[in-house]
CSV table of C-alpha atoms in Angstrom, one decimal:
chain,number,residue,atom,x,y,z
H,1,MET,CA,-0.4,0.1,-0.2
H,2,LYS,CA,1.1,3.4,-1.2
H,3,ILE,CA,1.2,5.9,1.3
H,4,VAL,CA,2.3,9.9,0.5
H,5,VAL,CA,2.3,12.9,3.3
H,6,LEU,CA,1.9,15.8,0.9
H,7,ASP,CA,2.6,18.6,4.5
H,8,GLY,CA,4.3,17.2,7.3
H,9,TYR,CA,7.3,19.6,7.9
H,10,THR,CA,4.8,21.2,10.7
H,11,GLU,CA,3.6,18.1,12.1
H,12,ASN,CA,7.1,17.2,12.1
H,13,PRO,CA,10.1,19.7,11.9
H,14,GLY,CA,12.7,16.7,12.9
H,15,ASP,CA,12.0,15.9,16.4
H,16,LEU,CA,9.0,13.1,15.9
H,17,SER,CA,10.0,9.8,13.3
H,18,TRP,CA,7.5,8.6,10.8
H,19,ALA,CA,8.9,4.6,12.0
H,20,GLU,CA,5.3,4.0,12.6
H,21,LEU,CA,3.7,5.1,9.2
H,22,GLU,CA,6.6,4.0,7.1
H,23,LYS,CA,5.5,0.3,8.6
H,24,LEU,CA,1.9,0.3,7.2
H,25,GLY,CA,3.0,1.2,3.7
H,26,GLU,CA,5.5,2.2,1.3
H,27,LEU,CA,5.8,6.0,2.7
H,28,THR,CA,6.9,9.0,0.9
H,29,VAL,CA,7.5,12.9,3.2
H,30,TYR,CA,7.0,15.9,1.5
H,31,ASP,CA,7.6,18.8,3.7
H,32,ARG,CA,5.7,21.0,2.0
H,33,THR,CA,2.9,20.5,-1.1
H,34,SER,CA,0.6,23.3,-1.9
H,35,TYR,CA,-1.5,25.6,-0.1
H,36,VAL,CA,-3.5,26.5,-3.0
H,37,GLU,CA,-4.9,24.5,-5.9
H,38,ASP,CA,-2.0,23.0,-8.1
H,39,ALA,CA,-1.6,20.2,-10.5
H,40,ILE,CA,1.3,19.6,-8.3
H,41,ILE,CA,-1.0,18.3,-5.5
H,42,ALA,CA,-2.3,15.1,-7.8
H,43,ALA,CA,1.2,15.0,-9.1
H,44,ARG,CA,2.3,13.6,-5.6
H,45,ILE,CA,-0.6,11.5,-5.0
H,46,GLY,CA,0.1,9.4,-8.4
H,47,ASP,CA,-1.4,6.3,-7.2
H,48,ALA,CA,-1.4,6.4,-3.6
H,49,GLU,CA,-4.3,4.6,-1.7
H,50,VAL,CA,-3.6,6.8,1.3
H,51,VAL,CA,-3.0,10.3,1.5
H,52,ILE,CA,-2.5,12.1,4.9
H,53,THR,CA,-2.7,16.2,4.5
H,54,ASN,CA,-2.5,18.8,6.9
H,55,LYS,CA,-3.5,21.5,4.9
H,56,THR,CA,-2.7,21.1,1.4
H,57,PRO,CA,-6.1,21.5,-1.1
H,58,LEU,CA,-7.4,18.3,-1.8
H,59,SER,CA,-10.0,19.3,-4.4
H,60,ARG,CA,-13.0,17.1,-6.8
H,61,ALA,CA,-10.5,17.8,-9.5
H,62,THR,CA,-7.2,16.5,-8.0
H,63,ILE,CA,-9.3,13.4,-6.2
H,64,ASP,CA,-10.7,12.8,-10.0
H,65,ARG,CA,-7.0,12.8,-11.0
H,66,CYS,CA,-6.0,10.0,-8.4
H,67,PRO,CA,-8.4,7.0,-9.0
H,68,ALA,CA,-6.2,5.3,-6.5
H,69,LEU,CA,-7.1,7.0,-3.9
H,70,LYS,CA,-9.1,5.4,-0.9
H,71,LEU,CA,-8.3,7.5,2.6
H,72,ILE,CA,-7.7,11.2,2.7
H,73,ALA,CA,-6.2,11.0,6.8
H,74,PHE,CA,-5.7,14.6,8.1
H,75,LEU,CA,-2.8,15.6,10.8
H,76,ALA,CA,-4.8,17.8,12.4
H,77,THR,CA,-8.9,18.0,13.3
H,78,GLY,CA,-10.3,20.5,10.9
H,79,TYR,CA,-11.2,19.1,7.1
H,80,ASN,CA,-12.4,21.5,5.3
H,81,VAL,CA,-10.0,22.0,3.1
H,82,ALA,CA,-11.3,18.6,1.0
H,83,ASP,CA,-14.3,18.4,-0.5
H,84,CYS,CA,-15.2,15.9,1.4
H,85,ASP,CA,-18.5,15.3,0.3
H,86,TYR,CA,-17.1,14.4,-3.0
H,87,ALA,CA,-15.0,11.9,-1.5
H,88,ARG,CA,-17.6,10.0,-0.2
H,89,GLU,CA,-19.7,9.7,-3.8
H,90,LYS,CA,-16.2,8.2,-4.7
H,91,GLY,CA,-16.1,5.8,-1.5
H,92,ILE,CA,-12.6,7.7,-0.2
H,93,LEU,CA,-13.2,7.8,3.4
H,94,VAL,CA,-12.1,11.3,5.6
H,95,CYS,CA,-10.5,10.7,9.1
H,96,ASN,CA,-9.3,13.1,10.9
H,97,VAL,CA,-7.6,13.2,14.7
H,98,PRO,CA,-10.1,15.2,16.8
H,99,THR,CA,-9.2,15.1,20.3
H,100,TYR,CA,-5.1,15.6,20.8
H,101,GLY,CA,-4.3,19.5,21.6
H,102,THR,CA,-6.5,20.1,24.2
H,103,ALA,CA,-4.0,21.1,27.1
H,104,CYS,CA,-1.6,23.2,25.1
H,105,VAL,CA,-4.7,25.3,22.6
H,106,GLY,CA,-6.6,25.7,26.2
H,107,GLN,CA,-2.9,26.4,27.9
H,108,TYR,CA,-2.7,29.4,25.2
H,109,ALA,CA,-5.5,30.8,25.3
H,110,ILE,CA,-4.4,31.6,29.0
H,111,ALA,CA,-1.2,32.8,27.5
H,112,LEU,CA,-2.4,34.7,24.5
H,113,LEU,CA,-4.6,36.5,28.0
H,114,LEU,CA,-1.5,37.2,30.1
H,115,GLU,CA,0.6,38.7,27.9
H,116,VAL,CA,-2.6,41.3,26.7
H,117,CYS,CA,-2.7,42.1,30.9
H,118,HIS,CA,1.4,42.3,31.1
H,119,HIS,CA,2.9,42.7,27.7
H,120,ILE,CA,6.2,40.7,28.8
H,121,GLY,CA,7.4,40.2,25.9
H,122,HIS,CA,7.8,43.9,25.5
H,123,HIS,CA,9.4,44.7,28.5
H,124,ASP,CA,12.1,41.8,27.9
H,125,ARG,CA,12.6,43.7,25.1
H,126,THR,CA,13.3,47.5,26.6
H,127,VAL,CA,15.2,45.6,29.5
H,128,HIS,CA,17.9,43.7,26.1
H,129,GLU,CA,17.7,47.4,24.8
H,130,GLY,CA,19.1,49.0,28.0
H,131,LYS,CA,16.3,50.9,29.0
H,132,TRP,CA,15.4,49.7,32.0
H,133,GLN,CA,19.9,50.0,32.5
H,134,ASN,CA,18.8,54.0,31.8
H,135,HIS,CA,15.9,55.1,33.4
H,136,ILE,CA,15.4,57.1,36.1
H,137,ASP,CA,12.6,54.8,38.3
H,138,TRP,CA,13.5,51.4,39.5
H,139,CYS,CA,11.2,50.6,37.5
H,140,TYR,CA,8.2,51.1,35.0
H,141,TRP,CA,5.5,49.8,32.5
H,142,ASP,CA,4.4,50.5,29.3
H,143,TYR,CA,1.6,49.5,29.4
H,144,PRO,CA,-1.1,49.8,31.9
H,145,LEU,CA,-1.5,46.6,33.5
H,146,ILE,CA,-4.4,43.8,34.4
H,147,GLU,CA,-5.2,42.3,37.0
H,148,LEU,CA,-7.5,39.2,36.2
H,149,ASP,CA,-9.2,38.4,39.4
H,150,GLY,CA,-12.8,39.0,40.2
H,151,LYS,CA,-12.6,39.4,36.8
H,152,THR,CA,-15.6,38.0,34.3
H,153,ALA,CA,-14.1,35.4,31.6
H,154,GLY,CA,-16.8,33.9,29.4
H,155,VAL,CA,-16.6,31.5,26.7
H,156,ILE,CA,-18.2,30.9,23.5
H,157,GLY,CA,-17.9,26.6,22.6
H,158,PHE,CA,-17.7,25.5,26.1
H,159,GLY,CA,-15.9,22.0,24.7
H,160,ARG,CA,-13.0,19.6,26.0
H,161,ILE,CA,-10.8,22.6,25.0
H,162,GLY,CA,-13.6,25.4,26.2
H,163,GLN,CA,-13.2,23.8,29.6
H,164,THR,CA,-9.7,23.4,29.8
H,165,THR,CA,-9.2,27.8,29.0
H,166,GLY,CA,-12.4,27.8,32.0
H,167,ARG,CA,-10.7,25.8,34.8
H,168,ILE,CA,-7.4,28.1,34.0
H,169,ALA,CA,-9.4,31.2,34.5
H,170,LYS,CA,-11.6,30.0,37.5
H,171,ALA,CA,-8.2,29.6,39.1
H,172,LEU,CA,-6.6,32.8,38.6
H,173,GLY,CA,-9.5,33.7,40.1
H,174,MET,CA,-12.4,34.7,37.2
H,175,ASP,CA,-16.1,34.2,37.7
H,176,ILE,CA,-16.9,31.9,34.3
H,177,LEU,CA,-19.1,32.2,32.2
H,178,ALA,CA,-20.4,29.6,29.3
H,179,HIS,CA,-22.1,29.8,25.7
H,180,ASP,CA,-22.3,26.1,23.9
H,181,LEU,CA,-24.9,24.4,21.8
H,182,TYR,CA,-24.4,21.7,24.6
H,183,PRO,CA,-24.6,22.2,28.3
H,184,ASN,CA,-23.0,18.9,30.1
H,185,ASP,CA,-22.6,18.3,33.5
H,186,ALA,CA,-18.6,19.2,33.1
H,187,GLY,CA,-19.2,22.3,32.4
H,188,ARG,CA,-21.6,23.2,34.8
H,189,ALA,CA,-18.7,22.6,37.6
H,190,ILE,CA,-16.9,24.8,36.2
H,191,ALA,CA,-19.2,28.0,34.4
H,192,THR,CA,-22.3,29.3,34.7
H,193,TYR,CA,-24.8,29.0,30.5
H,194,VAL,CA,-25.5,31.9,29.5
H,195,GLU,CA,-27.0,32.6,26.3
H,196,LEU,CA,-24.5,34.7,24.0
H,197,ASP,CA,-25.9,38.1,23.9
H,198,ALA,CA,-25.2,37.3,27.9
H,199,LEU,CA,-22.4,36.2,28.1
H,200,LEU,CA,-21.0,39.2,25.4
H,201,ALA,CA,-22.7,41.4,28.0
H,202,ARG,CA,-21.0,40.6,30.6
H,203,SER,CA,-17.8,39.3,29.9
H,204,ASP,CA,-14.7,41.6,31.1
H,205,VAL,CA,-12.6,39.0,28.3
H,206,ILE,CA,-14.6,36.8,25.8
H,207,PHE,CA,-12.3,33.2,24.3
H,208,LEU,CA,-13.8,31.6,21.3
H,209,HIS,CA,-13.4,28.2,21.7
H,210,CYS,CA,-16.4,27.2,18.9
H,211,ASN,CA,-16.1,25.0,16.2
H,212,LEU,CA,-16.6,27.0,12.4
H,213,THR,CA,-19.7,27.1,11.0
H,214,PRO,CA,-21.6,28.6,8.0
H,215,GLU,CA,-24.4,30.4,10.6
H,216,ASN,CA,-20.8,31.4,13.4
H,217,GLU,CA,-18.5,32.5,10.4
H,218,ARG,CA,-17.6,36.3,11.3
H,219,MET,CA,-20.0,35.8,14.6
H,220,ILE,CA,-17.4,38.2,15.9
H,221,ASP,CA,-18.3,41.3,14.1
H,222,LYS,CA,-19.9,45.0,14.4
H,223,ALA,CA,-23.2,44.3,16.1
H,224,ALA,CA,-22.3,41.5,18.4
H,225,ILE,CA,-19.3,43.9,19.2
H,226,ALA,CA,-21.1,46.5,20.4
H,227,LYS,CA,-23.3,44.7,22.6
H,228,MET,CA,-19.9,44.0,24.7
H,229,LYS,CA,-18.6,46.1,28.1
H,230,ASP,CA,-16.8,49.3,27.0
H,231,GLY,CA,-12.7,47.8,26.7
H,232,ALA,CA,-13.5,44.3,26.9
H,233,ILE,CA,-10.5,41.9,25.9
H,234,LEU,CA,-10.8,38.9,22.6
H,235,ILE,CA,-8.8,36.2,22.7
H,236,ASN,CA,-9.2,33.9,19.4
H,237,ASN,CA,-7.0,30.8,18.9
H,238,SER,CA,-10.0,28.4,17.4
H,239,ARG,CA,-10.5,29.7,14.0
H,240,GLY,CA,-9.6,32.8,12.4
H,241,GLN,CA,-12.8,33.3,10.1
H,242,LEU,CA,-15.3,33.4,13.8
H,243,ILE,CA,-14.3,36.8,13.0
H,244,ASP,CA,-14.7,40.0,11.0
H,245,ALA,CA,-10.9,41.6,10.5
H,246,GLN,CA,-12.0,45.4,9.8
H,247,ASP,CA,-14.7,45.0,12.7
H,248,VAL,CA,-12.4,44.1,15.3
H,249,ALA,CA,-9.7,46.4,14.3
H,250,ASP,CA,-11.9,49.4,14.0
H,251,ALA,CA,-13.1,48.6,17.1
H,252,LEU,CA,-9.5,48.5,18.2
H,253,ARG,CA,-8.4,51.8,17.0
H,254,SER,CA,-12.0,53.2,18.9
H,255,GLY,CA,-11.0,51.9,22.1
H,256,LYS,CA,-14.6,49.9,21.8
H,257,LEU,CA,-12.5,46.7,22.4
H,258,GLY,CA,-9.4,47.3,25.2
H,259,ALA,CA,-7.5,45.0,23.5
H,260,ALA,CA,-6.8,41.5,21.4
H,261,GLY,CA,-4.7,38.6,21.6
H,262,LEU,CA,-5.1,36.2,18.1
H,263,ASP,CA,-3.2,33.2,17.1
H,264,VAL,CA,-5.6,32.3,13.8
H,265,VAL,CA,-6.8,35.0,11.3
H,266,TYR,CA,-9.2,34.9,8.1
H,267,THR,CA,-6.6,33.9,6.0
H,268,GLU,CA,-3.4,32.0,6.4
H,269,PRO,CA,-0.2,32.9,6.2
H,270,ILE,CA,-1.9,36.1,7.5
H,271,ARG,CA,-1.8,38.8,4.0
H,272,ALA,CA,-0.5,41.8,4.2
H,273,ASP,CA,-3.0,43.8,4.0
H,274,ASP,CA,-5.0,42.7,6.5
H,275,PRO,CA,-6.6,45.3,9.1
H,276,LEU,CA,-5.6,43.3,11.9
H,277,LEU,CA,-1.2,44.2,11.6
H,278,THR,CA,-1.8,47.8,12.2
H,279,ALA,CA,-4.5,47.4,15.0
H,280,PRO,CA,-3.7,49.3,18.3
H,281,ASN,CA,-3.6,46.5,21.2
H,282,CYS,CA,-3.7,43.4,18.9
H,283,ILE,CA,-1.1,40.9,19.5
H,284,ILE,CA,-0.7,38.2,16.7
H,285,THR,CA,0.8,34.9,16.8
H,286,PRO,CA,1.2,32.8,13.4
H,287,HIS,CA,-1.2,29.6,14.3
H,288,MET,CA,1.0,28.1,16.9
H,289,SER,CA,-1.3,26.8,20.0
H,290,TRP,CA,-1.9,23.0,18.8
H,291,GLY,CA,2.7,23.1,17.8
H,292,ALA,CA,3.7,21.7,21.5
H,293,LYS,CA,5.9,19.0,20.8
H,294,GLU,CA,3.6,16.4,23.0
H,295,ALA,CA,0.7,16.9,21.4
H,296,ARG,CA,2.2,16.6,17.7
H,297,GLN,CA,3.4,13.3,18.8
H,298,ARG,CA,-0.3,12.6,19.9
H,299,ILE,CA,-1.7,13.4,15.8
H,300,MET,CA,1.1,11.4,15.2
H,301,ASP,CA,-0.3,8.3,17.0
H,302,ILE,CA,-3.7,8.8,16.2
H,303,THR,CA,-3.2,8.9,12.1
H,304,VAL,CA,-1.3,5.8,12.7
H,305,ASP,CA,-4.2,4.2,14.5
H,306,ASN,CA,-6.3,5.9,11.5
H,307,VAL,CA,-4.5,4.4,9.0
H,308,ARG,CA,-4.2,0.4,10.6
H,309,ALA,CA,-7.8,0.8,11.4
H,310,TYR,CA,-8.9,1.7,7.6
H,311,GLN,CA,-6.0,-1.2,6.9
H,312,ARG,CA,-8.3,-3.9,8.9
H,313,GLY,CA,-11.5,-2.4,7.5
H,314,GLU,CA,-13.2,-1.0,10.6
H,315,PRO,CA,-12.1,2.8,9.9
H,316,ILE,CA,-12.2,5.2,13.2
H,317,ASN,CA,-12.4,8.8,13.0
H,318,VAL,CA,-14.4,8.9,9.5
H,319,VAL,CA,-15.8,12.5,8.8
H,320,ASN,CA,-18.1,11.6,6.1
H,321,ARG,CA,-19.7,8.8,6.4
């Protein structure tokens, strides 16, 4: 069985091993292929039965050029870059890795918030540049410092990752509100479930931890922001398409939003004309929440399990049945 990995570098830049996949078939690994539709994608898949991808798109045209293809395995939870409906019509299974990053993504959401509150990276740079040693006072800070104890955090999307973020925020002394389509007892132990408008109105900090759907694309827009407290902080390391970049940038400039901490944007890599790049009080990191070695090892392990289960005729984590 031939197996092709189309864009393996972000999953494994050299600190993990492909050895377990090599045991399952004739493996070819490409570090990078393409993030847009390109004939090279089908050429690299060739007559492989299994293709493994993260962000390389698998369109209807590509699928048609690869008649041997039977399994598309994503090195990620998201699978929107594949035409899953057409794959189903062609008898091709699509599977993903559903729960690898709960701990590290929740941790990173809090890291973004703490950076907004303290600007540690900025102040470290000023010290190394000589500002402290030449300062008239014995200490200084260039941004207002924010204490989180007693403030309210609202988490939109309260599944595994949202609940992890909620638990950490609660340990910092915050009161937790949650909005989710499926409230559960585990969530009630951490947060008070409320309707979305109530969460927007009552929260000092708003975390986005929901899946992207056609219904919630650009859910954080001018209308939603108008319902928020003046100076609210927005944290998004879920999906960039959940926010309207121009509306968020405008709210940061006006002061309606106090700050934003973002690990995702609408188009990735970020475009030079993205309005968030020039917005004040906006911290942006390059979609790295998921990248802890421990989390990437789980991706590797689950992907091996997905391919092995397919070989047994008992496929798991299938998203296009």
